[in-house]
CSV table of C-alpha atoms and ligand atoms in Angstrom, one decimal:
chain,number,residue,atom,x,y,z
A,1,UNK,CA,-22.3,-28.8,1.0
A,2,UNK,CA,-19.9,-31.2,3.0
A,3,UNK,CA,-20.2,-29.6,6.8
A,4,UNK,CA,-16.0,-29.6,7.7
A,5,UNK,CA,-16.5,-31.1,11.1
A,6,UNK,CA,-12.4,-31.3,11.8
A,7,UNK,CA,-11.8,-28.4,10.0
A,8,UNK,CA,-10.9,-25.8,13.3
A,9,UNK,CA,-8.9,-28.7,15.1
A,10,UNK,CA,-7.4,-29.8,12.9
A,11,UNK,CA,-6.2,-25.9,11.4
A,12,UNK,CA,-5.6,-24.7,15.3
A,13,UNK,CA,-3.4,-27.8,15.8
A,14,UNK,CA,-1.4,-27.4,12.7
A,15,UNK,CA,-1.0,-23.4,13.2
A,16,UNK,CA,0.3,-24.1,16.9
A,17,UNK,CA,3.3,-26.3,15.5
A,18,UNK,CA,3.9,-24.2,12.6
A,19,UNK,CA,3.2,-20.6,12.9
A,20,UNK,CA,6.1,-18.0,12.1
A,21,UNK,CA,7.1,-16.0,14.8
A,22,UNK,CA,6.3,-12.6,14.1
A,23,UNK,CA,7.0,-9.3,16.2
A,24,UNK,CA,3.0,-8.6,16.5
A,25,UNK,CA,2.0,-12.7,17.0
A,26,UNK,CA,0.9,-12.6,20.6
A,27,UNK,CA,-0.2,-9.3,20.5
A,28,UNK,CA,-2.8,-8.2,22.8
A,29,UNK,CA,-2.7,-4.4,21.8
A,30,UNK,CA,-5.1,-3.8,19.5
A,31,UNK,CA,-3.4,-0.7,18.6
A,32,UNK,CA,0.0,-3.0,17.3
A,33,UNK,CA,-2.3,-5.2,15.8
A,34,UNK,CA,-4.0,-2.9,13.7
A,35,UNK,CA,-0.8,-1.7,12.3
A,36,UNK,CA,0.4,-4.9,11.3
A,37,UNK,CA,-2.6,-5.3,9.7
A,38,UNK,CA,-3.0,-2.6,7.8
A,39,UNK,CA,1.0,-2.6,7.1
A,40,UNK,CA,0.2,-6.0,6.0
A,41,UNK,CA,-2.5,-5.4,3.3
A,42,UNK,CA,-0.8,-5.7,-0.1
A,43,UNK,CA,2.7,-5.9,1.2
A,44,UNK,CA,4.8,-8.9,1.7
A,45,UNK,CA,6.0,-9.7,5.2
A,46,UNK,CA,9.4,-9.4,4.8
A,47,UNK,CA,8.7,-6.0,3.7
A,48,UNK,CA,6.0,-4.8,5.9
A,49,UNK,CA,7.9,-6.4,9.0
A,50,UNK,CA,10.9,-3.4,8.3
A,51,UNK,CA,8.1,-0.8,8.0
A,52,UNK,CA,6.3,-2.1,11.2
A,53,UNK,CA,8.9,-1.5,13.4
A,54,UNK,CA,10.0,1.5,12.2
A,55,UNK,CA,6.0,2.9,12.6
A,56,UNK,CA,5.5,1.3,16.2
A,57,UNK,CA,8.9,3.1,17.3
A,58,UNK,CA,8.0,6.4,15.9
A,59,UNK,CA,4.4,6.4,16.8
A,60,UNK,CA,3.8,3.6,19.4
A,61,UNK,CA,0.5,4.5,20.4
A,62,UNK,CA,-2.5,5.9,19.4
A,63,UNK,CA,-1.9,9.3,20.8
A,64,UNK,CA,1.2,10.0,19.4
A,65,UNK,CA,0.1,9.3,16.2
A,66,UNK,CA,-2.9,11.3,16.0
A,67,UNK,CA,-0.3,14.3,17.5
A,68,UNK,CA,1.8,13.7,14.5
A,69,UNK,CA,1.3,15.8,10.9
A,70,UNK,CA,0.2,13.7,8.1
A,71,UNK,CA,3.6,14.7,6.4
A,72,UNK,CA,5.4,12.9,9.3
A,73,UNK,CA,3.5,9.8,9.0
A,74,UNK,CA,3.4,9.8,4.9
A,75,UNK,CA,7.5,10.1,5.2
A,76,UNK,CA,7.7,6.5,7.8
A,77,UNK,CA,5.5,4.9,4.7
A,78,UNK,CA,7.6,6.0,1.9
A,79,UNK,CA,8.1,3.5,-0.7
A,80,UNK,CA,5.6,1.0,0.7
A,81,UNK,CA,3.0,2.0,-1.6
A,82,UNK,CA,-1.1,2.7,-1.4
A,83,UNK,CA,-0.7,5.7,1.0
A,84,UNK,CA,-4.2,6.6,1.1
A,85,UNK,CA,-3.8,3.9,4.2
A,86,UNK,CA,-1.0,5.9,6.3
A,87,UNK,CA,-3.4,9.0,5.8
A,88,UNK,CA,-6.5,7.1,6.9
A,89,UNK,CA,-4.6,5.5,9.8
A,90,UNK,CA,-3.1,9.4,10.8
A,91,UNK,CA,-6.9,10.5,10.2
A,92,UNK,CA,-8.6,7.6,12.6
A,93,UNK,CA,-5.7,8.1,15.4
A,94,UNK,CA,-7.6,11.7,15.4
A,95,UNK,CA,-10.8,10.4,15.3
A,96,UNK,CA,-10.1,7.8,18.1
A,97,UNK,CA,-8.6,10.4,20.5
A,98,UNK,CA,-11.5,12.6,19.6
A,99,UNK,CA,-14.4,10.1,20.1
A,100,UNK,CA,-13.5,7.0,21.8
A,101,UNK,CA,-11.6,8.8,24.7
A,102,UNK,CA,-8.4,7.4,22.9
A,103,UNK,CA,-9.3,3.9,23.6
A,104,UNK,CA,-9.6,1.4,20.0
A,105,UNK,CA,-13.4,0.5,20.0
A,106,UNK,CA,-13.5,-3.2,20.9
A,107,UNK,CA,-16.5,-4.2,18.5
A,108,UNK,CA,-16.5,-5.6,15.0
A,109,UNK,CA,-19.7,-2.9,14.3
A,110,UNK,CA,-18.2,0.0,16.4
A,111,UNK,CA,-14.6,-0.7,15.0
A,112,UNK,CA,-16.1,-0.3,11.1
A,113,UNK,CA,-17.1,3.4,11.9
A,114,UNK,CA,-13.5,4.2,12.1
A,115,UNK,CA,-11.5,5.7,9.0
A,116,UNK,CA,-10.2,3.2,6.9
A,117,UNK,CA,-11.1,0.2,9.3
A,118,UNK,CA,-13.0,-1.9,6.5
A,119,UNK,CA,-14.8,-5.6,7.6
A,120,UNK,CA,-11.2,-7.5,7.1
A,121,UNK,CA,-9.6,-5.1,9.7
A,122,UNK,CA,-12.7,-5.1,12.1
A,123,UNK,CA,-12.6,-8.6,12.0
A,124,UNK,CA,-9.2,-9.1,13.0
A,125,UNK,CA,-9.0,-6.9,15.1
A,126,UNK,CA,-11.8,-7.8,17.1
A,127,UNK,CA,-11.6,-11.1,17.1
A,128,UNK,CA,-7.5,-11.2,17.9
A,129,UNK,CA,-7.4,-8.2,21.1
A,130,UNK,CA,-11.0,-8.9,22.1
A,131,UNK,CA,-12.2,-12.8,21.0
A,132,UNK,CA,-15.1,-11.4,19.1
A,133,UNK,CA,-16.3,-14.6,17.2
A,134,UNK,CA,-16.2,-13.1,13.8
A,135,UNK,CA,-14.1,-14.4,10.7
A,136,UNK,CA,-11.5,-12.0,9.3
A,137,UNK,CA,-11.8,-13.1,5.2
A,138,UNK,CA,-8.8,-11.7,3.6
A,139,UNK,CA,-7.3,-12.8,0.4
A,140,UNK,CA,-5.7,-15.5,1.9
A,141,UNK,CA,-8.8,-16.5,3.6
A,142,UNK,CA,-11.1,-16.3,0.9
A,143,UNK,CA,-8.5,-18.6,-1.3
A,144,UNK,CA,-8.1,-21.4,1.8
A,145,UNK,CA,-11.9,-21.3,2.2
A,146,UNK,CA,-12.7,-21.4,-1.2
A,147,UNK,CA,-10.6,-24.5,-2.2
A,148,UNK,CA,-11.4,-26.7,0.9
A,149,UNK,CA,-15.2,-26.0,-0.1
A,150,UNK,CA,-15.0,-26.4,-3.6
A,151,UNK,CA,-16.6,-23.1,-4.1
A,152,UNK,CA,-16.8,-22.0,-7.9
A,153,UNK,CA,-18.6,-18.6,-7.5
A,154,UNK,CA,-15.9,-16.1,-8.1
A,155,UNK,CA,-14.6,-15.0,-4.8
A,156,UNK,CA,-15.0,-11.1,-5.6
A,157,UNK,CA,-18.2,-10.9,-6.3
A,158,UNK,CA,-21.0,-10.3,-3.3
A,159,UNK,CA,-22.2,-13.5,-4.2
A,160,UNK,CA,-19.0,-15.3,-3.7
A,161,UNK,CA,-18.5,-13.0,-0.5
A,162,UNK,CA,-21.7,-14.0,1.0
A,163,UNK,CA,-20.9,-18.0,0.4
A,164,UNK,CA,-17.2,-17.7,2.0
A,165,UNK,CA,-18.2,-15.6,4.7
A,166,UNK,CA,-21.5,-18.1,5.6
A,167,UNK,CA,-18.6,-20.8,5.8
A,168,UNK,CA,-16.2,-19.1,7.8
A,169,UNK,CA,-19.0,-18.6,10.4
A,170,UNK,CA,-19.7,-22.0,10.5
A,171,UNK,CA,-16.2,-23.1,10.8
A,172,UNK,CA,-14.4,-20.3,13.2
A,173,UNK,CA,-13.5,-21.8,16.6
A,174,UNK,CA,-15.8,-19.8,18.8
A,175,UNK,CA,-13.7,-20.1,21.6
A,176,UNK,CA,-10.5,-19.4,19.8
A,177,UNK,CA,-11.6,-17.1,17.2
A,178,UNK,CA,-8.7,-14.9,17.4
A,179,UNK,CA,-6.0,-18.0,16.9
A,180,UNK,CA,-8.7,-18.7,14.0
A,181,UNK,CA,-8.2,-16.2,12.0
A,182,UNK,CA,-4.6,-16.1,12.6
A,183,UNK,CA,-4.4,-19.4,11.4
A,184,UNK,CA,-6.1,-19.3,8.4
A,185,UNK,CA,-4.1,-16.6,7.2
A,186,UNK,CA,-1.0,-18.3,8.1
A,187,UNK,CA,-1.9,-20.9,5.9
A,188,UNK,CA,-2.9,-19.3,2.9
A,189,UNK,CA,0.2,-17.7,3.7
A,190,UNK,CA,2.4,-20.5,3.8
A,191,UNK,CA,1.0,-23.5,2.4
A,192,UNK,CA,-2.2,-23.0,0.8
A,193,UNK,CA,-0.5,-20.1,-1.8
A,194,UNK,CA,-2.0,-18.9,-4.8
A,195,UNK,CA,0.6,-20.9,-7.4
A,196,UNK,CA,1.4,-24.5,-6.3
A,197,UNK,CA,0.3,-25.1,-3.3
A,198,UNK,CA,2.0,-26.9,-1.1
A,199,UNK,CA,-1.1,-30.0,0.1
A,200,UNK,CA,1.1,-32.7,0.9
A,201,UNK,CA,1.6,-30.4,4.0
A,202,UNK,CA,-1.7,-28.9,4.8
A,203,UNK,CA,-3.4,-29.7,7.9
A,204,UNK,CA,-6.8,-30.2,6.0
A,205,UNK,CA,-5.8,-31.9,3.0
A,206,UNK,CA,-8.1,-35.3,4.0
A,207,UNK,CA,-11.2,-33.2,3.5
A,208,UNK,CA,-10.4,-30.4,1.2
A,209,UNK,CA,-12.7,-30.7,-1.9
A,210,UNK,CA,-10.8,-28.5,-4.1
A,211,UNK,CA,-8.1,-31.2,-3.8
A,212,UNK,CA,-10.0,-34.2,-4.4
A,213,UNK,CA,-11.4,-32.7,-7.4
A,214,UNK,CA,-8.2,-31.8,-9.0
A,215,UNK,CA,-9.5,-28.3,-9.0
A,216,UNK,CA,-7.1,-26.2,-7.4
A,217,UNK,CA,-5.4,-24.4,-10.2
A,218,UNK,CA,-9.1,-22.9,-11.1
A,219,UNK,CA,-10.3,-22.0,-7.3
A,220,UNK,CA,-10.6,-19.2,-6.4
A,221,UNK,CA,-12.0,-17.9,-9.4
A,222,UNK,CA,-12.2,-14.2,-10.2
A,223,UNK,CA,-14.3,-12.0,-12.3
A,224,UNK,CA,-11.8,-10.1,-14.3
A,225,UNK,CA,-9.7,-7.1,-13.5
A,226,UNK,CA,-10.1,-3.5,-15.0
A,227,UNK,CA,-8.0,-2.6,-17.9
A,228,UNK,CA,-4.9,-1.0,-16.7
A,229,UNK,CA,-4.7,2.4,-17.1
A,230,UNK,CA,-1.8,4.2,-18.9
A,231,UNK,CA,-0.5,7.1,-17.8
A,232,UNK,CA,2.4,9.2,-19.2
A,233,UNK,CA,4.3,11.6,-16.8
A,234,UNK,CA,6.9,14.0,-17.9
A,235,UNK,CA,8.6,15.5,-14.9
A,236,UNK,CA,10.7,18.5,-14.8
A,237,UNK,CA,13.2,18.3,-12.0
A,238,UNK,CA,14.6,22.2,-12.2
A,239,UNK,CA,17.3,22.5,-9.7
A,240,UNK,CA,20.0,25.7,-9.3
A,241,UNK,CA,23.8,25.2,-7.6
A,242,UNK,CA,25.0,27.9,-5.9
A,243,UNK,CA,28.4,27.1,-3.8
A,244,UNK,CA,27.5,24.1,-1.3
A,245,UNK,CA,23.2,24.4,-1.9
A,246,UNK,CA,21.4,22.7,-4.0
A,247,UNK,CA,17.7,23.9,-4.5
A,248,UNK,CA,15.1,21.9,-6.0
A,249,UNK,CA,11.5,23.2,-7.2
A,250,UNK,CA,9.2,20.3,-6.1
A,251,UNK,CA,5.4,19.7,-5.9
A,252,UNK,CA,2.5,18.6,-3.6
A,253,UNK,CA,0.3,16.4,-4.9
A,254,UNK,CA,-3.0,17.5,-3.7
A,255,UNK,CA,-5.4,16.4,-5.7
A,256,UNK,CA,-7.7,13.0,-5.2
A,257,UNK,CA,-4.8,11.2,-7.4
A,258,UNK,CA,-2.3,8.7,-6.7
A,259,UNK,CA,0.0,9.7,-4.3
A,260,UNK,CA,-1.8,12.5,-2.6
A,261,UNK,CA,0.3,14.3,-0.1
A,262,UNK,CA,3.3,12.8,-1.2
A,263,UNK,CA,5.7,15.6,-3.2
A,264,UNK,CA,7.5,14.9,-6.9
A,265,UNK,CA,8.8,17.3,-9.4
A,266,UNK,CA,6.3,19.7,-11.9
A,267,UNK,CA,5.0,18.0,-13.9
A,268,UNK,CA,2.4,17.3,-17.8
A,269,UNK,CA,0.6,14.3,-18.1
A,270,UNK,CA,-1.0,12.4,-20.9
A,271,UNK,CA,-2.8,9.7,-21.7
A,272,UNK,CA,-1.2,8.6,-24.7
A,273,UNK,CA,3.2,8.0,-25.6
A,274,UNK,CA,4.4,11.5,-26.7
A,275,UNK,CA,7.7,12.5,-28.4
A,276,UNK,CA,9.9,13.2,-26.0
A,277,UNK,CA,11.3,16.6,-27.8
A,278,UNK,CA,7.7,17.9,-28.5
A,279,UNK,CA,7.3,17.7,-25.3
A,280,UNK,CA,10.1,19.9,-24.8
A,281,UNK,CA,9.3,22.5,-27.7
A,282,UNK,CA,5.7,22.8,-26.3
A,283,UNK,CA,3.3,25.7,-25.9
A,284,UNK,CA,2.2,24.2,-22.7
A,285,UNK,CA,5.7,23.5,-21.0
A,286,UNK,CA,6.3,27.5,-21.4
A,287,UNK,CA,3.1,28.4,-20.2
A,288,UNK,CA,3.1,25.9,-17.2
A,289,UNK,CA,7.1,26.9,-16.1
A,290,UNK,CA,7.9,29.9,-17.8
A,291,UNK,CA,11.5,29.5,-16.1
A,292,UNK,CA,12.4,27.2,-18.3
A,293,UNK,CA,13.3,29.8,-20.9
A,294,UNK,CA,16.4,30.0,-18.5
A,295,UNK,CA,16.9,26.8,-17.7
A,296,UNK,CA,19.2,24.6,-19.5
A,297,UNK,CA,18.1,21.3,-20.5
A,298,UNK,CA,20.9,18.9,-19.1
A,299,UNK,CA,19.4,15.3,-19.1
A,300,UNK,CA,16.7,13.3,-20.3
A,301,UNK,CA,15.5,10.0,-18.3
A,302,UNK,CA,13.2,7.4,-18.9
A,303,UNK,CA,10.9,6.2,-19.7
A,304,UNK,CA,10.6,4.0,-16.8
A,305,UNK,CA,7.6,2.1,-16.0
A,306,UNK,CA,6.1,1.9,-13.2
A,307,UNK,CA,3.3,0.1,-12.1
A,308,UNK,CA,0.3,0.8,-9.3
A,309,UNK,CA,-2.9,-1.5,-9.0
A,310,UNK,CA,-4.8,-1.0,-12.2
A,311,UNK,CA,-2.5,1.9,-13.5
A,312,UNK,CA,1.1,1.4,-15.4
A,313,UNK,CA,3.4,4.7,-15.3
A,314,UNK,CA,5.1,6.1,-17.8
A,315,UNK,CA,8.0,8.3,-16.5
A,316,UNK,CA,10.5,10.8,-18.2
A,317,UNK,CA,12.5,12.7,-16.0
A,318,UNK,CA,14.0,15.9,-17.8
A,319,UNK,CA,16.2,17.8,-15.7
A,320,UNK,CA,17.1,21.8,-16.3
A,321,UNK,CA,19.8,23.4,-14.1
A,322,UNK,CA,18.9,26.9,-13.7
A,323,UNK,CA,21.0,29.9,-12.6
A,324,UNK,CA,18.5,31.4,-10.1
A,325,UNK,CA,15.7,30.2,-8.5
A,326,UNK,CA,12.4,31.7,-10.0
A,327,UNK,CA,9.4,33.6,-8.2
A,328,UNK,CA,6.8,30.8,-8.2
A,329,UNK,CA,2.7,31.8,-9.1
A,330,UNK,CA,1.9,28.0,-8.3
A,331,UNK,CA,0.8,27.4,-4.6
A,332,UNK,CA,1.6,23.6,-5.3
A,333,UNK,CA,5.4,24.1,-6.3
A,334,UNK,CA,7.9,25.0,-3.6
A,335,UNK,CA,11.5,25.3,-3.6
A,336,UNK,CA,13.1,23.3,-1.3
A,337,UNK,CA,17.0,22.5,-0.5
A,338,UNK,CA,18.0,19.3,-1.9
A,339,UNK,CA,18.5,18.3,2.3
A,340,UNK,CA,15.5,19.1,2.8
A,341,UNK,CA,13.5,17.5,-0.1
A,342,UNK,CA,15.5,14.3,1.5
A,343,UNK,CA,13.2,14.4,4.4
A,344,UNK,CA,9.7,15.1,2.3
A,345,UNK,CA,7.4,11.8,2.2
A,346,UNK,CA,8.1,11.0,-1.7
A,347,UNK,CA,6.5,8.5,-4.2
A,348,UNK,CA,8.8,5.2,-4.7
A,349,UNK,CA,10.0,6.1,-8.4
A,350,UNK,CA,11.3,9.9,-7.0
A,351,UNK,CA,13.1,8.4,-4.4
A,352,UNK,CA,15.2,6.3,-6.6
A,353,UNK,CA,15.5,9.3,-9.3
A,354,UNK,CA,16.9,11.8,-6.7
A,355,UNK,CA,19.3,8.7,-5.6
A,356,UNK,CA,20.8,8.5,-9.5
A,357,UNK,CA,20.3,12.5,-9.7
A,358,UNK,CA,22.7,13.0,-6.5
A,359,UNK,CA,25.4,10.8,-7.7
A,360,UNK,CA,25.3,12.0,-11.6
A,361,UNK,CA,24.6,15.3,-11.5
A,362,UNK,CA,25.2,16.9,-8.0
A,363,UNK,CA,28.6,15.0,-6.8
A,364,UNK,CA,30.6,15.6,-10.1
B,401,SF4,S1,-5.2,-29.3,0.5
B,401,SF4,FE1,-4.2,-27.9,-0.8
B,401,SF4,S2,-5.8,-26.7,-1.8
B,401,SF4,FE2,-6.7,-27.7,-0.1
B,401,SF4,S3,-6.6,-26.2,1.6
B,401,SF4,FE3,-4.8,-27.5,1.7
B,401,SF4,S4,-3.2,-26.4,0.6
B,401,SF4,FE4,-5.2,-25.5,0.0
């Protein structure tokens, strides 16, 4: 293998000139800076950028957000999606207070025992507050790498993982490792993207294998994905309207499952497309919510898809008006007022129902 002698020089020189300025970009903290990373994962930066902000204003330290409740922190990450990381970082703020005196660990190894803090995370986060010399290999790492070494072995196997990650150490700036790792996201980021990359302006282009070779459309290579999942969700959104209230009966997802802690609306599942009016005529739907002998059936919605990594939704929103609200058996299903389901952390796709449900069904 080619040893990429002007590789860190070259990159560092490049990412000085060209790097986007970004609220957490000369961040020491290593509180902000594991927010933005974590906000970062799977979310664009335009996007996370919003949600960034709006997390380091309401929590802006570790202590306030290990004081918070995990409902609070869930509702600041609505709609961004994968929230199994806002109830990992609510769960290490605790752990941090608890343990580490409230002070972030400053090692890659001790950073790794925290909740959610995987070897990306560690990596940065180590290496950006406390110039650990250890590479952070991301997506965007792991594509930059892999082109400018010509490295074939799909990048998520262990095999692959082992290869990229015995480069990066022999590439990383030791005295900049920080700046490093910043860089080589930046430009997988911004140049080096996954469709059309843009080499004509790439700091390493001289020396980057994948480019000589004309191979860049096929590295990285990946092992393929699991088969996405299908899953068919018929919610029942029961609300009653009496003079200016509106109640809603809702849910908390509590189970292991997407979306844990989040609330939606009752609801049957299945794994295969069901008529919509069986559905309604079921056995089950009576036995589940025996209200909805007296409810009346006002509206039927959907489906709408909706897709989550490895699962697509299928979602049917049926909404009964009742006259009163009912006693509830169900732990997991609570009446709320409409105000107040407004403030409840909520999955993406029940956030833009209740939007439509307001303005067609409450404010005529
Ligand atoms: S030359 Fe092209 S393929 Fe190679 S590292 Fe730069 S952007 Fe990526």
């Amino acid at each position: 293998m080619k040893k990429p002698f002007h590789f860190a020089e070259s990159l560092l020189n490049w990412y000085k000139n060209n790097a986007r300025t970004l609220p957490f970009r000369n961040e020491v903290s290593p509180y902000a800076i594991w927010i933005s990373e974590v906000i970062l994962q799977q979310t664009r930066v335009n996007q996370g950028l919003e949600y960034y902000r709006r997390f380091m204003a309401s929590f802006p330290n570790i202590k306030s957000l290990a004081e918070s409740t995990e409902e609070e922190v869930l509702k600041i990450w609505q709609g961004l999606g994968y929230y199994s990381r806002a109830r990992n970082l609510h769960e290490a703020a605790q752990q941090i207070m608890s343990l580490y005196h409230g002070q972030m660990p400053s090692s890659y190894q001790e950073l790794k025992k925290i909740k959610g803090i995987g070897p990306y995370t560690a990596a940065a986060i180590s290496s950006i507050a406390f110039q650990e010399v250890i590479p952070a290999i991301d997506g965007n790492a792991k594509r930059v790498f892999s082109r400018f070494l010509g490295i074939n072995t799909p990048v998520n196997t262990s095999s692959g993982s082992v290869l990229i990650e015995k480069a990066a150490f022999s590439i990383i700036d030791p005295f900049q490792p920080g700046n490093f790792n910043q860089a080589v996201m930046e430009l997988g980021a911004m140049i080096c993207t996954p469709k059309r990359p843009s080499c004509t302006n790439c700091p390493l282009l001289s020396e980057c294998i994948a480019y000589k070779e004309n191979q860049i459309e096929y590295i990285p290579s990946k092992v393929k994905k699991r088969v996405v999942k299908e899953r068919y969700i018929f919610y029942f959104v029961f609300y009653s309207k009496a003079e200016d209230m509106v109640q809603l009966i809702m849910h908390q997802r509590t189970r292991n499952d997407i979306w844990k802690g989040l609330y939606d609306f009752p609801s049957l599942e299945f794994n295969e497309a069901m008529n919509v009016q069986k559905v309604i005529e079921s056995e089950i739907l009576k036995q589940q919510f025996p209200y909805v002998k007296f409810a009346e059936l006002q509206s039927i919605n959907g489906p709408s898809k909706h897709i989550l990594t490895h699962r697509m939704l299928w979602l049917y929103f049926l909404v009964y008006e009742l006259s009163v609200m009912p006693h509830i058996e169900n732990k997991n299903h609570i009446i709320y007022t409409l105000h107040e389901v407004l403030g409840l952390p909520l999955p993406r796709p029940i956030e833009i129902f209740l939007k439509e449900f307001i303005g067609k069904t409450i404010l005529v």
